XYZ file of C-alpha atoms in Angstrom:
418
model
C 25.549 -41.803 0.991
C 25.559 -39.454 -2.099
C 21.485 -38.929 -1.269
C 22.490 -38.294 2.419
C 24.591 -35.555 1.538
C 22.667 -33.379 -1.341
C 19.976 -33.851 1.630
C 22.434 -32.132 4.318
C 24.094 -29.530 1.211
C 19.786 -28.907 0.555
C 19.616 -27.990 3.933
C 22.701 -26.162 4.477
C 21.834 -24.008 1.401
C 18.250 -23.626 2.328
C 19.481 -22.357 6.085
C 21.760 -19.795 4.637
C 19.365 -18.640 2.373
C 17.062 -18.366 5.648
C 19.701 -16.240 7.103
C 20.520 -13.656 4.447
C 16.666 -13.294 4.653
C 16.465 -12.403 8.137
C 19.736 -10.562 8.342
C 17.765 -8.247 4.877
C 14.391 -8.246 6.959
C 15.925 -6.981 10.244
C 17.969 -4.378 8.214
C 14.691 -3.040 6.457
C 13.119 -3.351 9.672
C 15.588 -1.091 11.845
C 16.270 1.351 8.549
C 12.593 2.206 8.596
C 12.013 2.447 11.809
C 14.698 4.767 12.166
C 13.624 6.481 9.527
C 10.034 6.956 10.870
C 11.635 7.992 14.222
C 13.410 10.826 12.875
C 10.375 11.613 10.289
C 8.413 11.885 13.678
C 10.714 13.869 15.788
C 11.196 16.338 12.880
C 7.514 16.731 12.289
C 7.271 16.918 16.446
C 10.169 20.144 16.974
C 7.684 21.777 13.785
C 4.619 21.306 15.503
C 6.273 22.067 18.892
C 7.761 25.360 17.733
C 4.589 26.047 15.996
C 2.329 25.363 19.444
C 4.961 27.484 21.328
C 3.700 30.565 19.103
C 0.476 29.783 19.473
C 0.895 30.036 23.345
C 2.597 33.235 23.302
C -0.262 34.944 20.628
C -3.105 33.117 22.849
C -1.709 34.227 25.888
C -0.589 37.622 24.887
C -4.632 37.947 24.206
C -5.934 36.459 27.278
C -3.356 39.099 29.411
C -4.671 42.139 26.981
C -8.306 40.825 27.251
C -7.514 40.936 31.574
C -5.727 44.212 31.594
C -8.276 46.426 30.348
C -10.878 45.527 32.776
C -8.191 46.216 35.517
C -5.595 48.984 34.248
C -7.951 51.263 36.214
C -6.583 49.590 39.301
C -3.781 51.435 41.712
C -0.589 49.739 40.248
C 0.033 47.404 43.911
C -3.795 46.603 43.251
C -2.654 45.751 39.253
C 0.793 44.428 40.967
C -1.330 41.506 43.049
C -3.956 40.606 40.012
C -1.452 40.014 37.097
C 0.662 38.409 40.088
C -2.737 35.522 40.422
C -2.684 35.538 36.464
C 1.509 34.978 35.924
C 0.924 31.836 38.498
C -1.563 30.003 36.238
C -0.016 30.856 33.071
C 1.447 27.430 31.310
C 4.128 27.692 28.851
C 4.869 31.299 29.484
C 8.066 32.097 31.567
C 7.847 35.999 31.650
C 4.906 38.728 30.878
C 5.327 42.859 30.881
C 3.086 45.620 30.380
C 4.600 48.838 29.065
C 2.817 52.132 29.074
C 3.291 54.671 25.849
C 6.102 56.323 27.257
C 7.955 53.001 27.449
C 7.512 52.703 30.978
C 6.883 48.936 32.554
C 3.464 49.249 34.485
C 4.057 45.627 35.208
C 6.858 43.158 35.140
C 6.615 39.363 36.498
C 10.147 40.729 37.998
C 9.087 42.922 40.148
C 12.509 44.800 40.664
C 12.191 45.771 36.383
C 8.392 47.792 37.490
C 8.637 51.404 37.001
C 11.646 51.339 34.737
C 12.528 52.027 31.440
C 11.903 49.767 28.472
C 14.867 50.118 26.395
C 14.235 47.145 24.284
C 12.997 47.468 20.622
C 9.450 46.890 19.667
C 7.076 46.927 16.898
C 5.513 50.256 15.144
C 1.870 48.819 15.614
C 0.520 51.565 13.479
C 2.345 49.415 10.251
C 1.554 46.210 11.547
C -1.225 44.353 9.827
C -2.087 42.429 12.981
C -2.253 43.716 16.921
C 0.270 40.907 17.338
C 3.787 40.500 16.607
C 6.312 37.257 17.297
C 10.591 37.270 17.350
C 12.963 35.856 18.480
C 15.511 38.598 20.937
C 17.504 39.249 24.053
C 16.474 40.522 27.130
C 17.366 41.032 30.399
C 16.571 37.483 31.210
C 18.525 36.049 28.109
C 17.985 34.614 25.044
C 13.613 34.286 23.927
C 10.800 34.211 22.560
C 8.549 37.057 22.317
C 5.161 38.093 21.696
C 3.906 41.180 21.332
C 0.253 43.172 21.320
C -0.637 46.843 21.152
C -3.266 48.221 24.016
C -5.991 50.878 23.455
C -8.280 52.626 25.103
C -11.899 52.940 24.232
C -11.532 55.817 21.520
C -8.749 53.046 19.703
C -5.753 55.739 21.381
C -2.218 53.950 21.539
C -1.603 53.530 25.084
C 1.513 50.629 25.506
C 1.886 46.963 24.358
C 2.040 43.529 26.558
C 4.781 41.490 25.744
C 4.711 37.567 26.936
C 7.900 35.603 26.635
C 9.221 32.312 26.756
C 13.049 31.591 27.382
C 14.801 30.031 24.719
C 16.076 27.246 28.260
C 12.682 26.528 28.506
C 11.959 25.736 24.649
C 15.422 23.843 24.645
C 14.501 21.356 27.844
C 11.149 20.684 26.018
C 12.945 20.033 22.240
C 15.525 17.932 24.645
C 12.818 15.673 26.331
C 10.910 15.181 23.617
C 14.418 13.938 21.214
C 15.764 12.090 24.258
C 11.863 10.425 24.362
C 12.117 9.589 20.425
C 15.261 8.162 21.057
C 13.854 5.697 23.680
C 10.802 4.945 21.471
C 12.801 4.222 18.611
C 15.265 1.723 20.766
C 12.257 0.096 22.171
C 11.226 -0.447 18.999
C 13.776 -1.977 17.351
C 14.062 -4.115 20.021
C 10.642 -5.227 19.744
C 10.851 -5.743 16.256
C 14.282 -7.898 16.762
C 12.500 -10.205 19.040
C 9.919 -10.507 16.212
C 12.101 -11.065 13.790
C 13.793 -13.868 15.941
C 10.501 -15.755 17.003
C 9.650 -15.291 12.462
C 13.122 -16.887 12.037
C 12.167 -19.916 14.019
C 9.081 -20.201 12.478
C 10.830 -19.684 9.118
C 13.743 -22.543 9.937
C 10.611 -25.033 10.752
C 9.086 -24.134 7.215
C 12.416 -24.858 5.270
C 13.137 -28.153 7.117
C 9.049 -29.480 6.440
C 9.354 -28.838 2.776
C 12.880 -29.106 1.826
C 11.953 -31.942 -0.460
C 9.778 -29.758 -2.538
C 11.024 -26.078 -1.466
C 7.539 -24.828 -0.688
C 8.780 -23.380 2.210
C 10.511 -21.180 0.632
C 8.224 -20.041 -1.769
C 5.854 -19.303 0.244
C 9.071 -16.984 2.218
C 9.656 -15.407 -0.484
C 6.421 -14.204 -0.912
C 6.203 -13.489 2.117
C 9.041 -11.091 2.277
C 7.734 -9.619 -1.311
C 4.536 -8.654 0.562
C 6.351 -7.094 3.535
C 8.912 -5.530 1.743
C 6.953 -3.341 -1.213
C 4.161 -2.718 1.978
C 7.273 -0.962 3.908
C 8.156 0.868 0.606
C 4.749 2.260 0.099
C 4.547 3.371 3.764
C 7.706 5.906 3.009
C 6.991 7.076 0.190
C 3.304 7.911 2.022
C 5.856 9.461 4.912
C 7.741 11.315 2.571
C 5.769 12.699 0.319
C 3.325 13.758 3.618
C 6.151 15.770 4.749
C 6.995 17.381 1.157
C 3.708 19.173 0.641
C 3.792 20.238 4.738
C 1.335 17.920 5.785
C 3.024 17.505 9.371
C 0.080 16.650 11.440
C -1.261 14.157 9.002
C 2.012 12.425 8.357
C 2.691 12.310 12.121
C -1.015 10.463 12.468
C 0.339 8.494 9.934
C 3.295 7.342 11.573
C 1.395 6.719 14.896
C -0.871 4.166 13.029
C 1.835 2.311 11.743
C 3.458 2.021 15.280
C 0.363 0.583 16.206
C 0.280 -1.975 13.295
C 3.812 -2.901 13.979
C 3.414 -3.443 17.678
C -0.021 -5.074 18.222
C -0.872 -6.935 14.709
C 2.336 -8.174 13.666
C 2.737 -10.113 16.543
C -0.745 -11.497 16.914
C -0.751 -12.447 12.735
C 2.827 -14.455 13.236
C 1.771 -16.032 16.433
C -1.965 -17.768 15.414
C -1.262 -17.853 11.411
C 0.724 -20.511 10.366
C 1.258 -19.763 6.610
C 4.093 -16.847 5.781
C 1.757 -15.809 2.652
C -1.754 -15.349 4.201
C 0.013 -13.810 7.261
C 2.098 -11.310 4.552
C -1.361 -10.913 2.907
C -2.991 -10.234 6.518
C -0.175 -7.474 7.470
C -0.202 -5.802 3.716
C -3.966 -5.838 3.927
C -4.539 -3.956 7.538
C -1.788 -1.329 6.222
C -3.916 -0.733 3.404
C -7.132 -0.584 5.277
C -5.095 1.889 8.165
C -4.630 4.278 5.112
C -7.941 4.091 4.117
C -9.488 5.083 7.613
C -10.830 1.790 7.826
C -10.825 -0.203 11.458
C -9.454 -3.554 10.386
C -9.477 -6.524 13.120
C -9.038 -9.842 13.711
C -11.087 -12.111 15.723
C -9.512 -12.712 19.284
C -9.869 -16.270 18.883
C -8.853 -16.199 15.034
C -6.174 -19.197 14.044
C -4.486 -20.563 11.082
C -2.896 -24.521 11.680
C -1.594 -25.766 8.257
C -1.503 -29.423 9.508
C -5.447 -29.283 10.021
C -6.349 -28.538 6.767
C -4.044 -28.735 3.422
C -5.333 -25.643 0.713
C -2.142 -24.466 -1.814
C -1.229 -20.855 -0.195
C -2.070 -19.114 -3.906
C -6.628 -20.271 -3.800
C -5.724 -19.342 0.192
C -4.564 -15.490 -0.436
C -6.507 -15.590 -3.470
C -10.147 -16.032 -1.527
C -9.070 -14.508 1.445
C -7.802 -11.082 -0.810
C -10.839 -10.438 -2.953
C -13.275 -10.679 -0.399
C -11.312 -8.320 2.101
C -10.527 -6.003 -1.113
C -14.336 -6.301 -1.874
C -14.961 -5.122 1.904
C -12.827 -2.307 1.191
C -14.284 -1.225 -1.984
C -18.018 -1.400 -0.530
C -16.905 1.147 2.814
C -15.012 3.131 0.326
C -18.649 4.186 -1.801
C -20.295 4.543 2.129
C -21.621 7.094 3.994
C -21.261 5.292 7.334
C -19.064 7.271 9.974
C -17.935 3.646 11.347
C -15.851 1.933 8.742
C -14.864 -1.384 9.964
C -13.598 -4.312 8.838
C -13.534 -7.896 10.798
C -11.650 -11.030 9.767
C -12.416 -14.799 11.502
C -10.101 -17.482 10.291
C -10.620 -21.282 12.377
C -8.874 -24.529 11.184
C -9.524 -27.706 12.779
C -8.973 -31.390 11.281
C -9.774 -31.153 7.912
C -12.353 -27.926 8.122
C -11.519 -24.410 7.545
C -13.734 -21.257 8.717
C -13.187 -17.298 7.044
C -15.505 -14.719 7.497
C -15.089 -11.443 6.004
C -17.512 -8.687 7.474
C -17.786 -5.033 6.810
C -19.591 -1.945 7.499
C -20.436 -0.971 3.978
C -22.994 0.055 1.828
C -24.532 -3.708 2.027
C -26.320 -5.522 -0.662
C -30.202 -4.955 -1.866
C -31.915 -8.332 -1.153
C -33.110 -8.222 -4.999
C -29.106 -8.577 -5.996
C -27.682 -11.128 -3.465
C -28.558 -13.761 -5.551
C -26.956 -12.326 -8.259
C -23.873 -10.854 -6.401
C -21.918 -14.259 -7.661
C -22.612 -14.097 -11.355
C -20.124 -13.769 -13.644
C -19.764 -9.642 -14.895
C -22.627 -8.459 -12.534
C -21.971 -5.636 -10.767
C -23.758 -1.998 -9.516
C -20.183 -0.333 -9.726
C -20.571 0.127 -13.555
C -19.294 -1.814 -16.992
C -15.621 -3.676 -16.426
C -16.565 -5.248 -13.216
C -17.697 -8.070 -11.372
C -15.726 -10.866 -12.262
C -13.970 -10.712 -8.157
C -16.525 -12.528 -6.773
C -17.498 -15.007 -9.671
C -13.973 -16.062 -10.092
C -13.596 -16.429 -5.797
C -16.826 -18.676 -5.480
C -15.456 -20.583 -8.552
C -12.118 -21.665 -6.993
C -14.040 -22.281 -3.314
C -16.286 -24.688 -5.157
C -13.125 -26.314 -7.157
C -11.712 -27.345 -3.360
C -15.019 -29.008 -2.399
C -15.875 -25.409 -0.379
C -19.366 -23.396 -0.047
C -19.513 -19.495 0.588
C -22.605 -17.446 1.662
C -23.252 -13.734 2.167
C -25.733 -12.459 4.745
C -26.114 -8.293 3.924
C -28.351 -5.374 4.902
C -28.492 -2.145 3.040
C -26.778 0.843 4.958
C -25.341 -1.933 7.548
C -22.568 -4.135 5.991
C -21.883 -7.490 4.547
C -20.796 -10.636 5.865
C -19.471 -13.031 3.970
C -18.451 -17.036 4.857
C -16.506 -19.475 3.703
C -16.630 -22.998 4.125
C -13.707 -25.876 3.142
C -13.935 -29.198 4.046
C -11.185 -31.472 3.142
């Protein structure tokens, strides 16, 4: 009786402990998602408002460029050309050419031609550029406006072009794209909450197997170790992107690790069957995302702990120095393509890995010495990875071979039989 219940208060404690786990990982999951969300969308209204002014200047030259091969024309001649251009115009809502005397030549309102502009504009003669961007009123409302001086051929003053956008049409697009962030962000939390509930099935199967010896949950908690100081370093990346004005690049950023979340995460939880290699696997593609590296995983790649027993530490131990060896050899390449490609197979007692990379490769005159202990062509300090990986293969009955060309890659292999 007594052993019967410690068994069912083991279990009982071991289930909570499960839950306070999950309920922390689903918290950290939603918090920085959110958090990447609203990084995003701020980093999206910048570059938005940003790409609005670029219209306006880009357009304002296009209209100038047009003008002076036609401001020769009769004005219902002029009238039915800038009519053609205002049509295929994107992003701009309203466009006006005013003569020196403040007099609108042109008007995509045609009832404002011929009359007085009374509005305010730049003194182009102080103006280190032909073009000028603010924010005003007009006739049409609250916008945006650009402005640029004309010329004739002796560099004479003779009027400006003014584009415009309305400040409804810049508040529909900041709208969509904060209503689309919103959706994104709820799709992704929900996506990550059906993770998290598929991991806390797997995780419940764990405790229960080895809930005489607890293994489970070591190898949960290192698994939630990896995960957790991998989502730290990703916002601190975010944040500190954002603090020196590196918009585009932290937005790029952001967009990988959507990807990583959405189409690895999945995959890794699904066909790996050990929390700390899969932990390892997720912290390892982050790293390789950030290091412009194409990491993948073999389609038919699959990790069954009953086929083939190997303690989880030698596991993320061989598997981590010869993906951080990868890494290091495309880091000192010249090769455009940087990828990286993992194969893991179990079946009944045997266990596949292969580790290939697009590297700088190995001369044939040091593959035989790639192994030794303190060899390396990195400089002193180095080379013990390797020697110390083949060492604990060998210590679980395992072989591992390299196959490399210079300029191409590496592939290494691993072999355990048990």
């Amino acid at each position: 009786m007594k052993k019967a219940r410690a068994s069912k208060n083991t279990k009982d404690n071991l289930n909570n402990l499960r839950k306070v786990i999950i309920r922390t990982q689903i918290t950290l999951i939603i918090t920085i998602t959110i958090l990447l969300s609203f990084g995003g969308l701020f980093i999206n209204i910048r570059a938005n408002e940003k790409s609005f002014n670029q219209n306006l200047q880009n357009t304002t030259a296009l209209v100038s460029r047009l003008y002076n091969f036609t401001k020769d024309l009769s004005q219902p001649e002029l009238c039915a050309y800038l009519d053609g251009v205002a049509k295929d115009l994107a992003g701009v809502d309203i466009f006006s050419v005013v003569d020196k005397n403040n007099m609108r030549i042109y008007h995509t309102r045609h009832e404002l031609i011929n009359t007085e502009y009374d509005g305010s504009h730049p003194d182009f003669s102080k103006m280190p550029s032909d073009y000028f961007i603010e924010n005003s009123n007009g006739p049409s409302g609250p916008q945006r406006r650009t402005y640029s001086a004309v010329y004739d051929v002796e560099g004479k003053y003779e009027g400006f072009i003014m584009t415009i956008q309305l400040k409804t049409t810049i508040h529909t697009v900041t709208s969509h794209t904060v209503l689309l962030f919103l959706l994104v962000t709820f799709g992704a939390i929900l996506i990550e909450i059906s993770i998290c509930a598929r991991l806390s099935k797997k995780i419940k199967k764990q405790f229960l197997d080895f809930t005489e010896d607890f293994e489970g949950t070591k190898f949960l908690v290192d698994s939630m170790r990896a995960n957790n100081h991998d989502f730290t370093n990703k916002l601190h990346v975010i944040l500190g992107l954002i603090q020196i004005g590196q918009y585009e690049q932290a937005q790029k950023y952001i967009q990988n690790i959507s990807i990583i979340q959405k189409e690895t995460v999945t995959f890794i939880m699904h066909n790996i069957q050990n929390p700390s290699l899969a932990a390892l696997l997720i912290g390892k593609i982050a790293r390789a995302s950030e290091c412009n590296v194409k990491f993948t995983l073999h389609e038919n790649t699959h990790f069954n702990q009953d086929d083939i027993d190997i303690p989880s530490e030698a596991l993320v131990t061989i598997t981590g120095n010869l993906i951080d060896n990868a890494l290091d050899s495309m880091n000192t390449s010249n090769n455009t393509t940087k990828e990286l490609s993992i194969g893991i197979y179990t079946s009944s007692g045997k266990m596949l890995l292969t580790v290939q990379d697009s590297g700088t490769g190995i001369a044939e005159g040091f593959i035989d010495r790639i192994f030794d202990n303190g060899f390396s062509t990195k400089g002193s300090g180095r080379g013990v990875g390797l020697f110390h990986t083949k060492q604990l293969i060998e210590s679980l009955g395992g072989e591992i071979f390299v196959e490399s060309q210079v300029g191409k890659g590496s592939c290494f292999t691993v072999e355990l039989n048990k």
